[in-house]
Structures are given as structure tokens and as C-alpha cells.
Amino acid sequence: MPEALVQSVVACPIAKVWQFIDQFQNWASLMPGFQSLQQTDSQRSIWTLRSDAGIFQRLVRFEVQTTERHEPNRIIFNMKAMDEQLEGGGSFNTRALDAEKTEITLHLFLEMGGMLRPVGNALLESMLPRDAQTLANSVHRALEERAATETPS
Amino acid sequence: MKAQAVFPRANRSLSNAGNHALFLFYSSKWGYASVTTTANPDKSADIIVVGSGGAALVAAITAAAKGGRVLLLERSSKFGGTTAYSGGKVWIPNNHHMQSLGIADSIEAAKEYILRITGGEFPHMIDSFLKFGPEMVDFVERITPLRFYACTKFPDYQPQFPGGTTGGRVLDPIPYDASRLGSTLEKIRRSPIFLPFIQTEWEQWRSPVNFDWELIGERVRRNIFTTGAALVAALVQGCLDLGVQMLTGSRVLRLTQEGDRITGVEAEQDGGTIRYQAHRGVIIASGGFEWNRELTRNFLRGPEQGAASPPWNEGDGLLMGAEVGARLANTSEAWWVPVVQIPGEEADGKPLFRTLIAERGLPGSMIVNQRGRRFVNESHNYNDISKLFHVSDPNTLEYPNIPAWFIFDEAFHKKYSVTTIMPGERVPSWVTTAPSPAELAAKLGIDEQGLTETITRFNANAKMGKDPEFQRGDSVYDHYYGDPSAVFNPNLAPLEEGPYYAIPVLPGTMGTKGGLLTDEKGRVLNWRKKVIPGLCAAGNIASFWAGGGYAGPGASIGPAMTFGYVCSLTLMSAEGGSARA
């Protein structure tokens, strides 16, 4: 199954990291290809992403649901496309390195089903690591910007 | 967009210092002088090629092989043009592949066929194509990594006409390992439509149910290209091997002149304007004008509502040629094709229009208009059936066949694919669905009685294997895209299993084919039909002598590549582009 794992260290306390990643609205827009998010309830939302992979260059709507929350260390979610045979998910795992630094591990996985599976998965194999890195970098940047604005003068 | 240079192959193994030294060498070779002559150009070459599709790439390769310093300028960020979006077939009568297979053909037979298809207005162009086409194929296969095989079962589009054939003239690129291009790979435009399999594989598999998906997935994974992308990748490799300098992000907008002679181009690049001097001439191969709404409205014979080509084809070449007095011809015509737009799909930042080619010939389907009536043999070649979209009703001054609807039933859906909808898989919400033809018509807003009567009549005839209205399923060409295992006729089956489905079909193009009038040597002519010295054109920007006709699969790319070859032979000859017609 196509997947990607990105690990990074952010200069931000683990509590702040958790506050950020616990709410989809904070980081969904940082997903590559993000178009819109519609919150259905506290655990579920519908994300519209633009896929830019080979012969699949179109808008894809995903139903995203949190399946596990373990404050402050882990949040797991799944993603299921509403009009395509595309299913996957991901997680953020966090570990406090010290009072001000947190290690974040982002895991993303996505798999195409149906007849186009070998083609779709071949494209996802090259796309997911790139997109996961982009998302991780954006989350990292957003957290550090938040930390900078919240620092007392 | 920042211009990016792709340097010839020799640079790749060098260190930065070595590359810099070679850059200086090539700079001096190509005359990157800051001040020269009265025109004060920034850079110069023997031949400047505008564009990077099949015609442009062959032109560049030919000129370089003849010893010319060649500069190729591509407007967008990637090479390939319309060719990269295409199926990559190349139609060349009397080619050496079909000869080696013992398939009979001749210049005389091909000429007779082409004259019938095109109306015969430019016989001298046909002669030039038939003479140089096979020579061009031999040349590119000798000089570049591009290799073809002949599609022995792929017929001409009107094989029943005298001189038509049922296979052999169509050449398909052999799968090409594009990873050989190294970092240049990311600069090759790929088709947003075609999967990486070749024509003979499709002929064997037919339905996606039988496709070797693991093979296709492996080709995606390893960047093994087929179709137009293979053609482009192999030709780009050829360009690099021969020392062609290639720039992306360089949009040529104007030709420069001294007297009546074309001396170079002006390009928009890196936020400014750069002049390039061409010592021997300029070859415009920048594609058609199908994405320029003003030009298509003014010139085309009828509505064009979707182009299956890159959105950069806005007629740059047409405008710059017209500015220097080039005569225009055949501008009412295009490579017509029915297209489908899947909502939300895009390619290169613009709506993607998918061609409806193989689906139309499969049994259990039809195309109807707003009145619920069929209006054509749906299995016929896409160019000639698309002309029916342009039929205007004199009572209403409307086009009753726009939009049309591709209708199929559940039996069809279980067995065949339609665009990206795979057999038996979930039908997406953008497809209109209903349990009966009447309910389908109501949802579509078309005449319910019309559609119901059409389907009833069609079904009765289909069960006898006949279509007395439009002769669907009677011809060799029709059968090529049909289902050989179908019970009544490869192209006919009743639509009687619900639910019923409908997809809107629009009049589209794969590119316009009118533009700058050229002679048999590829030289652009002015309105007095005199040669404009130093200017040649090939591909969709050159007025296609095919008129409204489409001879066979690849009958756009085959002549385009041939005249790219001819243009460079002309400009690199001792006579060059200076003689008058």
C-alpha cells in the first residue's frame, strides 16, 4: 500500500502541538491540493482536494473521520473518497523531547481500489511521500509561527 | 514563468565548473553576444524552432543533424505540445515497416486515397508528404531512440475508398524508457488521458476487464512511456544527443525582419523580451489556435466547445505569421472529435476534455440529440461524425445536436469502460442515471417520446445485426472498435437492461489545422503566394492541405513530422529559405 512517513522536530511544547493537530481545521488546509472543508460533526468532515497525479487530475471529496485520540501523543484518522475507490488515512504521533521541543511523526497512507488499482497505486507511491513532506513542512511552519506570535515580549 | 534551459547531453557528466565552461563554449557557438549588427539581438542560432510537439522536434533534430546550430523555444514549462497529449500514432503510407511485413501499398494508391479524402486542392503538398514521409521515418529511427512498429489491423478512416488500406500505414511508438532522460524527464509533458499501453496490446485485451493492469502499473512506476509521450520523450532525447539547445518558459510572440526576410524572433522570457537571431531561418511549429476563443469563433466552421490539447495553443504562430504577411488557409477546419468533460477534471490548469473514441463503437450504446434522435453512425471515425454537431436548424437557428448525449445501458456498463468509469464499477454522480429511457429523457430535458421511439427502433434493428438508418456496423473501420464477441454485430446490441446512463457529448477538437499557407518545401507564402524568405511552418500552425478530411489514425502527426523534416531540409540546403516561389 502506498504510504509515507515523515519525522521532524518542532520548537514548540507538546501541549501546543496537540492543540494544533487535534483540530482538523488547523491543518486540513495545509494538505497539498486542498480546496475546502465542510465540518459534519466534531469527529467527521468532508475535504475536497485536487488530485494532480498523472491521469487523475481532478477534485476528489474525502470523508475524514478521527478514529483515535490519545492526548497529547496520537491522533489517528481515516479518509474515504466519496466518488472514487480511494481509501486511506493517517496519524500524527508526538513525543516531547524537552519542554520546548516536540518530535512529530506524520504517517499517511492511501490506496486505490478497483480495476485501476495498479495504476493508481503506482502514482500514489511517488505522490504520497512528496505530499506528506509538504504537509509536514507546512505544519512545522504553522506551529513555529504560532509559537512566535504567542511568545511574550 | 522562469525560462529554463535544457543543455545537450554532453554536459551531464561534468562538474559545475565543467558545465560552466561548456556553457561558455556553447554560448560562443550560438553567439550569445550582447551587441551585434543593427538588429542588436541577444542570442543567435542557424535555425530557431518555435514549439516542441512532433513537428518542432523533428525539425530541430533534422537541422541539427545537417550541421545546424538549433535553438528550440517552448512557451510552456514542458516539452511535447499537442503530440504529448495524443495517442502518438503516425500515419505514413508506404513506410518501411509495412513493406517489411509484406503489406502492399504504393505512392499511387495513397495519393488516390488522400485526394478523395481531402478534395485534392493541394496535390503538390500531397506529393511532398508521400515522398518525404517514409524518408522521415527512416531518418528519425536512425538518428534518435524513437522506434515504431506498424499497426497491421488499424484501418484508414475511410478504408472503403479507392487506395484505402485496412492496416499498416499507422505507426505506433514502441514503449520508451523515459527515465533515460534523467532530470529532463520532469520537462516532458504527459498525456492526462492515455494509459501506458500500445495499440497491439489494446487489440489483444479489448476490454479493461482483460487489461494487464500490473504491466500498466509497472510502466507508470518506471516511467516507461507509450503513445504521444513516448514519441516526445524519444525525440527530446534525440534533440539533446544532437546538441539542440532547448528552452522552456520562452514564449515567441513576434518575428523580426530585415526587408522581407525573417531574421529571428522576439520572445517573452523571464519577465522581459529577448531577441534571438536566426541566420538561416525560423520554423514555426507552435500548434493551433483551439484555445483562443476569439480566433475559433471567427474562423471555425462551427462551434468548438472543448479541446483535447494543452491550453497553450492560442494561435501565437498564427498571429505572428499574419503580422509579417503570411497567407492563411484552411482556417475553418480542425481535427474534430466528440469530447466529454468530467466535472472538476483539469490538465495544465484548465478544464480537461476527454476524447470519446473507443466507446462509440461498442454495442449497447448510442448518441442522441435534444430531440432524442440519433443523427449519425456513432462508430464512424471521430472527425467525420463530429461535423454533424455543426448542423443548424433553419427554423430555430440553433444546433439541435449540441449537446448530444452518449447513452448506454447496464449491460454495456458491466462489460465496457466509458472514460474513467471501469466495467461494473460504481458510476459517479456526474453521470445521469434512470431506470427507464423515458425517465432518463425527463432527467436530461430531452424529448421523452423521441428517445423512447429511438431506442425501441434501434433495438429491433440491432437484434437483426443491422442499422438501416445510419449503417452502423457495416464497415471494417466500425468493426475495429467494436466487440468481436458481440452476438448480433460487433457494433450493435439492444439497450434493454436498466438502469440507463447518459453523458453529455460536446463538439471538440484535437487541434485546429488551419493557419499559415506553405509550399511543398514548408516555406510560408504571403498573400501573393510568394515565399517569405527565412520562414517555414509545420504541424497544426501550417495550413493543412487535408482540408476537412482525416485520412487515418496519426494523419495529423504523420504529416506534421514529415513537414518538420522538410522545413529543415529546405532551410539547411544551399538555397536555404531565400528563393521566391
Tab-separated table of C-alpha atoms in Angstrom, chain A:
chain	number	residue	atom	x	y	z
A	1	MET	CA	0.000	0.000	0.000
A	2	PRO	CA	1.371	3.438	-0.859
A	3	GLU	CA	2.385	5.274	2.283
A	4	ALA	CA	4.731	7.899	3.615
A	5	LEU	CA	6.331	8.602	6.963
A	6	VAL	CA	7.848	11.968	7.818
A	7	GLN	CA	9.512	12.789	11.086
A	8	SER	CA	10.506	16.249	12.213
A	9	VAL	CA	11.322	18.203	15.338
A	10	VAL	CA	9.497	21.444	16.020
A	11	ALA	CA	10.443	24.138	18.547
A	12	CYS	CA	7.096	24.011	20.286
A	13	PRO	CA	5.837	22.397	23.524
A	14	ILE	CA	3.913	19.203	23.080
A	15	ALA	CA	0.733	20.720	24.523
A	16	LYS	CA	0.722	23.386	21.810
A	17	VAL	CA	1.391	20.789	19.151
A	18	TRP	CA	-1.531	18.753	20.399
A	19	GLN	CA	-3.831	21.783	20.409
A	20	PHE	CA	-2.962	22.296	16.755
A	21	ILE	CA	-3.205	18.799	15.390
A	22	ASP	CA	-6.279	17.887	17.406
A	23	GLN	CA	-8.413	20.226	15.255
A	24	PHE	CA	-8.718	19.336	11.565
A	25	GLN	CA	-9.474	22.942	10.715
A	26	ASN	CA	-5.947	23.925	11.744
A	27	TRP	CA	-4.089	21.737	9.298
A	28	ALA	CA	-6.506	20.365	6.654
A	29	SER	CA	-5.929	23.477	4.557
A	30	LEU	CA	-2.218	22.681	4.553
A	31	MET	CA	-2.810	19.448	2.639
A	32	PRO	CA	-1.499	19.747	-0.949
A	33	GLY	CA	-4.425	20.334	-3.307
A	34	PHE	CA	-6.772	21.465	-0.505
A	35	GLN	CA	-9.889	23.187	-1.827
A	36	SER	CA	-12.435	23.186	1.021
A	37	LEU	CA	-13.526	21.604	4.278
A	38	GLN	CA	-17.055	21.045	5.491
A	39	GLN	CA	-17.398	20.003	9.130
A	40	THR	CA	-20.090	17.381	9.619
A	41	ASP	CA	-19.649	16.860	13.359
A	42	SER	CA	-16.819	17.013	15.885
A	43	GLN	CA	-15.162	13.876	14.510
A	44	ARG	CA	-16.142	13.976	10.847
A	45	SER	CA	-15.628	16.330	7.965
A	46	ILE	CA	-15.671	16.358	4.183
A	47	TRP	CA	-12.487	17.552	2.486
A	48	THR	CA	-12.233	18.462	-1.164
A	49	LEU	CA	-8.722	18.032	-2.527
A	50	ARG	CA	-7.410	18.479	-6.047
A	51	SER	CA	-5.521	15.418	-7.186
A	52	ASP	CA	-2.650	16.154	-9.515
A	53	ALA	CA	-1.400	12.697	-10.383
A	54	GLY	CA	-0.924	11.623	-13.984
A	55	ILE	CA	-4.279	10.701	-15.465
A	56	PHE	CA	-6.092	11.584	-12.260
A	57	GLN	CA	-6.201	15.345	-12.226
A	58	ARG	CA	-9.488	16.201	-10.623
A	59	LEU	CA	-11.324	17.193	-7.477
A	60	VAL	CA	-11.771	14.374	-5.010
A	61	ARG	CA	-14.069	14.565	-1.994
A	62	PHE	CA	-12.995	12.626	1.076
A	63	GLU	CA	-14.949	11.837	4.202
A	64	VAL	CA	-12.396	12.205	7.004
A	65	GLN	CA	-13.015	10.832	10.458
A	66	THR	CA	-10.970	10.771	13.645
A	67	THR	CA	-10.818	7.206	14.883
A	68	GLU	CA	-8.454	7.503	17.854
A	69	ARG	CA	-7.344	10.322	20.116
A	70	HIS	CA	-4.693	9.855	22.786
A	71	GLU	CA	-3.855	13.277	24.136
A	72	PRO	CA	-1.155	14.511	23.734
A	73	ASN	CA	0.584	11.750	21.752
A	74	ARG	CA	-1.513	10.367	18.998
A	75	ILE	CA	-4.356	11.173	16.696
A	76	ILE	CA	-5.444	8.722	14.022
A	77	PHE	CA	-7.847	9.461	11.181
A	78	ASN	CA	-9.199	7.678	8.140
A	79	MET	CA	-10.081	9.087	4.719
A	80	LYS	CA	-12.527	7.616	2.233
A	81	ALA	CA	-13.240	9.145	-1.150
A	82	MET	CA	-16.927	9.663	-1.799
A	83	ASP	CA	-16.926	9.231	-5.594
A	84	GLU	CA	-13.758	7.206	-6.188
A	85	GLN	CA	-12.369	3.938	-4.961
A	86	LEU	CA	-9.726	5.589	-2.844
A	87	GLU	CA	-9.278	4.922	0.831
A	88	GLY	CA	-6.641	5.530	3.452
A	89	GLY	CA	-5.797	7.604	6.440
A	90	GLY	CA	-3.018	8.742	8.625
A	91	SER	CA	-1.792	9.753	12.010
A	92	PHE	CA	0.185	12.296	13.926
A	93	ASN	CA	2.365	10.888	16.681
A	94	THR	CA	4.097	13.277	19.023
A	95	ARG	CA	6.850	12.886	21.600
A	96	ALA	CA	8.147	15.599	23.881
A	97	LEU	CA	11.927	15.871	23.563
A	98	ASP	CA	12.039	18.551	26.215
A	99	ALA	CA	9.814	21.395	27.489
A	100	GLU	CA	10.153	23.331	24.267
A	101	LYS	CA	10.754	20.735	21.576
A	102	THR	CA	8.487	18.081	20.165
A	103	GLU	CA	9.130	15.322	17.681
A	104	ILE	CA	6.221	14.883	15.250
A	105	THR	CA	5.802	11.778	13.118
A	106	LEU	CA	3.304	12.078	10.301
A	107	HIS	CA	2.086	8.903	8.640
A	108	LEU	CA	-0.102	8.983	5.526
A	109	PHE	CA	-1.407	6.067	3.515
A	110	LEU	CA	-3.797	5.902	0.600
A	111	GLU	CA	-4.784	3.097	-1.684
A	112	MET	CA	-6.808	2.888	-4.845
A	113	GLY	CA	-9.269	0.049	-5.290
A	114	GLY	CA	-10.969	-1.428	-8.303
A	115	MET	CA	-9.579	-2.125	-11.719
A	116	LEU	CA	-7.317	0.935	-11.767
A	117	ARG	CA	-5.587	-0.141	-8.562
A	118	PRO	CA	-2.146	-0.942	-10.024
A	119	VAL	CA	-2.050	2.353	-11.911
A	120	GLY	CA	-3.469	4.472	-9.115
A	121	ASN	CA	-1.143	2.947	-6.540
A	122	ALA	CA	1.888	3.397	-8.787
A	123	LEU	CA	1.061	7.105	-8.978
A	124	LEU	CA	0.386	7.325	-5.244
A	125	GLU	CA	3.737	5.714	-4.472
A	126	SER	CA	5.533	8.718	-5.921
A	127	MET	CA	2.967	11.308	-4.887
A	128	LEU	CA	2.396	10.465	-1.222
A	129	PRO	CA	5.960	10.939	0.064
A	130	ARG	CA	6.113	14.305	-1.698
A	131	ASP	CA	2.746	15.418	-0.350
A	132	ALA	CA	3.463	14.130	3.160
A	133	GLN	CA	6.708	16.094	3.227
A	134	THR	CA	4.888	19.210	2.033
A	135	LEU	CA	2.225	18.780	4.710
A	136	ALA	CA	4.794	18.137	7.427
A	137	ASN	CA	6.780	21.225	6.424
A	138	SER	CA	3.618	23.347	6.420
A	139	VAL	CA	2.527	22.055	9.843
A	140	HIS	CA	6.003	22.688	11.177
A	141	ARG	CA	5.959	26.261	9.820
A	142	ALA	CA	2.471	26.945	11.156
A	143	LEU	CA	3.394	25.719	14.636
A	144	GLU	CA	6.522	27.825	14.796
A	145	GLU	CA	4.672	30.907	13.570
A	146	ARG	CA	2.078	30.361	16.260
A	147	ALA	CA	4.777	29.920	18.868
A	148	ALA	CA	6.453	33.131	17.712
A	149	THR	CA	3.253	35.199	17.930
A	150	GLU	CA	2.397	33.818	21.340
A	151	THR	CA	5.846	34.487	22.841
A	152	PRO	CA	5.523	37.201	25.469
A	153	SER	CA	7.561	40.293	24.607
